[in-house]
mmCIF file of C-alpha atoms in Angstrom:
data_model
loop_
_atom_site.group_PDB
_atom_site.id
_atom_site.type_symbol
_atom_site.label_atom_id
_atom_site.label_comp_id
_atom_site.label_asym_id
_atom_site.label_seq_id
_atom_site.Cartn_x
_atom_site.Cartn_y
_atom_site.Cartn_z
ATOM 1 C CA UNK K 1 8.690 52.147 36.150
ATOM 2 C CA UNK K 2 6.683 49.083 37.290
ATOM 3 C CA UNK K 3 6.049 46.180 34.991
ATOM 4 C CA UNK K 4 7.841 43.446 33.116
ATOM 5 C CA UNK K 5 10.943 44.194 31.058
ATOM 6 C CA UNK K 6 13.118 42.172 28.767
ATOM 7 C CA UNK K 7 16.626 42.728 27.592
ATOM 8 C CA UNK K 8 18.043 42.938 25.068
ATOM 9 C CA UNK K 9 15.213 43.801 22.752
ATOM 10 C CA UNK K 10 17.206 42.645 19.729
ATOM 11 C CA UNK K 11 20.129 40.267 19.573
ATOM 12 C CA UNK K 12 22.141 38.821 16.665
ATOM 13 C CA UNK K 13 24.489 35.918 17.509
ATOM 14 C CA UNK K 14 26.250 33.067 15.819
ATOM 15 C CA UNK K 15 25.692 29.332 15.855
ATOM 16 C CA UNK K 16 27.296 27.717 18.898
ATOM 17 C CA UNK K 17 27.455 30.832 21.075
ATOM 18 C CA UNK K 18 25.850 31.066 24.458
ATOM 19 C CA UNK K 19 23.152 33.717 24.812
ATOM 20 C CA UNK K 20 21.232 34.804 27.842
ATOM 21 C CA UNK K 21 17.950 36.664 27.636
ATOM 22 C CA UNK K 22 16.931 38.637 30.696
ATOM 23 C CA UNK K 23 13.498 39.079 32.234
ATOM 24 C CA UNK K 24 12.625 41.324 35.138
ATOM 25 C CA UNK K 25 9.277 42.017 36.793
ATOM 26 C CA UNK K 26 8.468 44.455 39.578
ATOM 27 C CA UNK K 27 5.055 43.048 40.641
ATOM 28 C CA UNK K 28 6.420 40.251 42.798
ATOM 29 C CA UNK K 29 4.401 37.789 40.748
ATOM 30 C CA UNK K 30 5.084 34.209 41.775
ATOM 31 C CA UNK K 31 4.784 32.653 38.322
ATOM 32 C CA UNK K 32 7.052 33.468 35.401
ATOM 33 C CA UNK K 33 7.134 32.004 31.879
ATOM 34 C CA UNK K 34 9.216 31.971 28.778
ATOM 35 C CA UNK K 35 7.618 31.595 25.352
ATOM 36 C CA UNK K 36 8.831 31.627 21.754
ATOM 37 C CA UNK K 37 6.665 32.909 18.953
ATOM 38 C CA UNK K 38 7.052 31.382 15.497
ATOM 39 C CA UNK K 39 4.943 31.746 12.448
ATOM 40 C CA UNK K 40 2.317 29.034 12.336
ATOM 41 C CA UNK K 41 3.015 27.863 15.906
ATOM 42 C CA UNK K 42 1.702 30.718 18.007
ATOM 43 C CA UNK K 43 3.186 31.014 21.463
ATOM 44 C CA UNK K 44 4.960 27.895 22.641
ATOM 45 C CA UNK K 45 6.062 27.546 26.294
ATOM 46 C CA UNK K 46 9.708 26.887 26.835
ATOM 47 C CA UNK K 47 10.054 26.890 30.643
ATOM 48 C CA UNK K 48 8.060 28.192 33.536
ATOM 49 C CA UNK K 49 8.593 28.851 37.237
ATOM 50 C CA UNK K 50 5.950 28.770 40.049
ATOM 51 C CA UNK K 51 8.341 30.521 42.546
ATOM 52 C CA UNK K 52 11.957 31.230 43.216
ATOM 53 C CA UNK K 53 14.093 28.102 42.876
ATOM 54 C CA UNK K 54 11.192 26.126 41.270
ATOM 55 C CA UNK K 55 11.307 25.681 37.535
ATOM 56 C CA UNK K 56 9.764 23.223 35.138
ATOM 57 C CA UNK K 57 9.854 22.349 31.426
ATOM 58 C CA UNK K 58 7.323 23.525 28.960
ATOM 59 C CA UNK K 59 6.477 22.253 25.494
ATOM 60 C CA UNK K 60 9.810 23.041 23.817
ATOM 61 C CA UNK K 61 12.637 23.143 26.407
ATOM 62 C CA UNK K 62 15.448 21.444 24.456
ATOM 63 C CA UNK K 63 18.510 23.661 24.078
ATOM 64 C CA UNK K 64 17.453 26.109 26.806
ATOM 65 C CA UNK K 65 18.308 26.564 30.480
ATOM 66 C CA UNK K 66 16.574 28.704 33.075
ATOM 67 C CA UNK K 67 17.199 29.703 36.660
ATOM 68 C CA UNK K 68 15.269 31.713 39.209
ATOM 69 C CA UNK K 69 17.275 32.625 42.246
ATOM 70 C CA UNK K 70 15.152 35.800 42.907
ATOM 71 C CA UNK K 71 11.382 36.225 42.460
ATOM 72 C CA UNK K 72 11.809 39.147 40.115
ATOM 73 C CA UNK K 73 14.294 37.694 37.641
ATOM 74 C CA UNK K 74 13.889 34.800 35.245
ATOM 75 C CA UNK K 75 16.817 34.571 32.749
ATOM 76 C CA UNK K 76 16.744 32.212 29.750
ATOM 77 C CA UNK K 77 20.018 30.876 28.419
ATOM 78 C CA UNK K 78 20.628 29.240 25.112
ATOM 79 C CA UNK K 79 23.689 27.142 25.876
ATOM 80 C CA UNK K 80 24.778 26.675 22.293
ATOM 81 C CA UNK K 81 22.597 28.603 19.884
ATOM 82 C CA UNK K 82 21.295 27.023 16.715
ATOM 83 C CA UNK K 83 19.582 28.608 13.660
ATOM 84 C CA UNK K 84 16.331 26.882 14.682
ATOM 85 C CA UNK K 85 16.331 29.103 17.837
ATOM 86 C CA UNK K 86 15.882 32.183 15.737
ATOM 87 C CA UNK K 87 12.626 33.501 17.072
ATOM 88 C CA UNK K 88 10.866 36.144 19.177
ATOM 89 C CA UNK K 89 11.033 35.370 22.835
ATOM 90 C CA UNK K 90 8.517 36.601 25.333
ATOM 91 C CA UNK K 91 8.592 36.548 29.074
ATOM 92 C CA UNK K 92 5.483 36.662 31.105
ATOM 93 C CA UNK K 93 4.399 36.684 34.765
ATOM 94 C CA UNK K 94 1.228 35.976 36.740
ATOM 95 C CA UNK K 95 0.123 35.944 40.308
ATOM 96 C CA UNK K 96 -1.014 32.937 42.339
ATOM 97 C CA UNK K 97 -4.610 33.192 43.412
ATOM 98 C CA UNK K 98 -6.915 30.611 44.851
ATOM 99 C CA UNK K 99 -4.909 27.604 43.762
ATOM 100 C CA UNK K 100 -4.477 28.737 40.142
ATOM 101 C CA UNK K 101 -2.405 31.334 38.415
ATOM 102 C CA UNK K 102 -4.335 34.301 36.996
ATOM 103 C CA UNK K 103 -3.894 36.307 33.818
ATOM 104 C CA UNK K 104 -0.358 36.378 32.382
ATOM 105 C CA UNK K 105 1.254 39.686 31.621
ATOM 106 C CA UNK K 106 3.828 39.793 28.885
ATOM 107 C CA UNK K 107 7.037 41.676 28.350
ATOM 108 C CA UNK K 108 7.812 43.493 25.031
ATOM 109 C CA UNK K 109 9.798 40.524 23.625
ATOM 110 C CA UNK K 110 13.344 39.889 22.417
ATOM 111 C CA UNK K 111 13.977 39.292 18.708
ATOM 112 C CA UNK K 112 16.884 36.785 18.474
ATOM 113 C CA UNK K 113 18.581 35.953 15.213
ATOM 114 C CA UNK K 114 21.086 33.121 15.130
ATOM 115 C CA UNK K 115 23.375 33.239 12.022
ATOM 116 C CA UNK B 1 -1.019 17.573 19.373
ATOM 117 C CA UNK B 2 -2.501 21.053 19.260
ATOM 118 C CA UNK B 3 -5.029 21.294 22.043
ATOM 119 C CA UNK B 4 -6.108 24.817 21.133
ATOM 120 C CA UNK B 5 -6.594 25.634 17.456
ATOM 121 C CA UNK B 6 -7.316 28.785 15.581
ATOM 122 C CA UNK B 7 -7.944 27.538 12.076
ATOM 123 C CA UNK B 8 -8.099 30.936 10.363
ATOM 124 C CA UNK B 9 -4.659 32.442 10.039
ATOM 125 C CA UNK B 10 -6.067 35.744 8.922
ATOM 126 C CA UNK B 11 -9.302 37.758 8.706
ATOM 127 C CA UNK B 12 -10.111 41.027 6.918
ATOM 128 C CA UNK B 13 -13.105 43.093 7.898
ATOM 129 C CA UNK B 14 -14.387 46.553 6.941
ATOM 130 C CA UNK B 15 -14.373 49.230 9.609
ATOM 131 C CA UNK B 16 -17.720 49.374 11.492
ATOM 132 C CA UNK B 17 -18.546 45.692 10.727
ATOM 133 C CA UNK B 18 -18.373 42.740 13.085
ATOM 134 C CA UNK B 19 -15.230 40.695 13.366
ATOM 135 C CA UNK B 20 -15.587 37.160 14.513
ATOM 136 C CA UNK B 21 -12.503 35.185 15.560
ATOM 137 C CA UNK B 22 -12.845 31.509 16.238
ATOM 138 C CA UNK B 23 -11.091 29.019 18.467
ATOM 139 C CA UNK B 24 -11.512 25.316 18.977
ATOM 140 C CA UNK B 25 -10.142 23.112 21.691
ATOM 141 C CA UNK B 26 -9.856 19.361 22.273
ATOM 142 C CA UNK B 27 -9.538 18.948 26.046
ATOM 143 C CA UNK B 28 -12.910 18.880 27.727
ATOM 144 C CA UNK B 29 -11.207 19.555 31.092
ATOM 145 C CA UNK B 30 -10.394 23.138 30.033
ATOM 146 C CA UNK B 31 -12.554 25.498 32.122
ATOM 147 C CA UNK B 32 -10.992 28.929 31.659
ATOM 148 C CA UNK B 33 -10.200 30.650 28.415
ATOM 149 C CA UNK B 34 -8.504 33.941 27.559
ATOM 150 C CA UNK B 35 -8.007 36.108 24.484
ATOM 151 C CA UNK B 36 -4.884 38.071 23.934
ATOM 152 C CA UNK B 37 -4.098 40.821 21.482
ATOM 153 C CA UNK B 38 -0.730 41.469 19.966
ATOM 154 C CA UNK B 39 0.577 44.433 17.967
ATOM 155 C CA UNK B 40 3.793 44.168 15.982
ATOM 156 C CA UNK B 41 6.955 44.602 18.051
ATOM 157 C CA UNK B 42 4.990 44.477 21.325
ATOM 158 C CA UNK B 43 4.120 41.718 23.829
ATOM 159 C CA UNK B 44 0.616 40.165 23.899
ATOM 160 C CA UNK B 45 -1.856 41.946 26.146
ATOM 161 C CA UNK B 46 -4.822 40.450 27.903
ATOM 162 C CA UNK B 47 -8.104 41.274 26.250
ATOM 163 C CA UNK B 48 -10.931 39.231 27.767
ATOM 164 C CA UNK B 49 -11.586 35.898 29.472
ATOM 165 C CA UNK B 50 -14.444 33.467 30.176
ATOM 166 C CA UNK B 51 -15.031 30.737 32.724
ATOM 167 C CA UNK B 52 -16.779 27.563 31.729
ATOM 168 C CA UNK B 53 -19.574 28.346 34.119
ATOM 169 C CA UNK B 54 -20.643 31.065 31.700
ATOM 170 C CA UNK B 55 -21.449 31.063 27.967
ATOM 171 C CA UNK B 56 -20.905 34.731 27.350
ATOM 172 C CA UNK B 57 -18.698 37.511 28.612
ATOM 173 C CA UNK B 58 -18.837 41.055 27.440
ATOM 174 C CA UNK B 59 -16.481 44.017 27.833
ATOM 175 C CA UNK B 60 -17.313 47.046 25.721
ATOM 176 C CA UNK B 61 -16.999 46.220 22.036
ATOM 177 C CA UNK B 62 -15.581 42.728 22.862
ATOM 178 C CA UNK B 63 -17.692 39.649 23.600
ATOM 179 C CA UNK B 64 -16.520 36.127 23.988
ATOM 180 C CA UNK B 65 -18.940 33.197 23.496
ATOM 181 C CA UNK B 66 -18.262 29.675 24.813
ATOM 182 C CA UNK B 67 -20.000 26.576 23.432
ATOM 183 C CA UNK B 68 -18.778 23.817 25.747
ATOM 184 C CA UNK B 69 -20.624 21.002 23.885
ATOM 185 C CA UNK B 70 -18.852 22.013 20.634
ATOM 186 C CA UNK B 71 -15.614 22.799 22.390
ATOM 187 C CA UNK B 72 -15.604 26.152 20.578
ATOM 188 C CA UNK B 73 -15.240 29.733 21.559
ATOM 189 C CA UNK B 74 -15.424 32.919 19.551
ATOM 190 C CA UNK B 75 -14.509 36.550 20.011
ATOM 191 C CA UNK B 76 -16.807 39.172 18.548
ATOM 192 C CA UNK B 77 -15.641 42.726 18.052
ATOM 193 C CA UNK B 78 -18.433 45.149 17.271
ATOM 194 C CA UNK B 79 -18.010 47.628 15.710
ATOM 195 C CA UNK B 80 -14.483 46.861 14.354
ATOM 196 C CA UNK B 81 -12.052 49.749 14.250
ATOM 197 C CA UNK B 82 -8.709 50.080 12.385
ATOM 198 C CA UNK B 83 -6.930 50.082 15.750
ATOM 199 C CA UNK B 84 -8.190 46.580 16.310
ATOM 200 C CA UNK B 85 -5.850 45.306 13.521
ATOM 201 C CA UNK B 86 -3.538 42.910 15.367
ATOM 202 C CA UNK B 87 -2.864 39.226 16.059
ATOM 203 C CA UNK B 88 -5.426 37.631 18.374
ATOM 204 C CA UNK B 89 -4.480 34.616 20.386
ATOM 205 C CA UNK B 90 -6.919 32.275 22.093
ATOM 206 C CA UNK B 91 -5.579 30.475 25.179
ATOM 207 C CA UNK B 92 -6.816 27.870 27.682
ATOM 208 C CA UNK B 93 -5.727 27.612 31.247
ATOM 209 C CA UNK B 94 -4.093 24.291 32.191
ATOM 210 C CA UNK B 95 -6.726 22.346 34.252
ATOM 211 C CA UNK B 96 -3.854 20.791 36.271
ATOM 212 C CA UNK B 97 -3.464 24.136 38.083
ATOM 213 C CA UNK B 98 0.159 24.592 36.910
ATOM 214 C CA UNK B 99 -0.555 28.224 35.937
ATOM 215 C CA UNK B 100 0.282 27.446 32.374
ATOM 216 C CA UNK B 101 -1.679 28.653 29.395
ATOM 217 C CA UNK B 102 -2.032 26.738 26.194
ATOM 218 C CA UNK B 103 -2.172 29.007 23.168
ATOM 219 C CA UNK B 104 -3.583 28.688 19.718
ATOM 220 C CA UNK B 105 -1.628 29.717 16.614
ATOM 221 C CA UNK B 106 -3.168 33.163 16.442
ATOM 222 C CA UNK B 107 -5.386 34.960 13.888
ATOM 223 C CA UNK B 108 -4.227 38.172 12.200
ATOM 224 C CA UNK B 109 -7.127 40.630 12.001
ATOM 225 C CA UNK B 110 -7.007 43.452 9.504
ATOM 226 C CA UNK B 111 -9.693 46.109 9.797
ATOM 227 C CA UNK B 112 -9.875 48.272 6.668
ATOM 228 C CA UNK B 113 -10.907 51.889 6.907
#
């Protein structure tokens, strides 16, 4: 089924563990994004990617690592999880049109709890 | 520094009445704005957008108004329905053409039957 998917949908881990959240889109969108949603902060950008092998930091990148070897995949890794990284994580994608990315389309989210 | 602000965390409206959600921004270079709607346990979905060359954009029950001089936009929902109960995010497109969106904190709308 076409669209943008995230896995896992729910994850519980412990402080210090490495965790990877997966994001896959079937539209061949050039842009992909990772956000976290926290109460009172809305959606904050962690990392984004304009194309395969091109990534850049967003507003809150500390403690996270991304890679994009293929256009359709954009995994987010928490190298050593901390309690402050307990959050809901959303992946999004958008096309590139006329020099500017268009509307972003979001995945269903991953709820991560760090104990 | 929050460049896009939604100062009302929540709003409660009676079914059939108008819902007005507000959003303020600080960067005068912003020229494209979007509204997203989010239900619990789902990702945000695009609702409506407006370019700075317009002051109004309408799509069915949803209308977005842009006041550039006040750096303010609002989303009107008329008439409101219980299914409209959700979190609404205002966003501005990064004027540096990075493809990024800058989101507000969100407003939770409750439409009572």
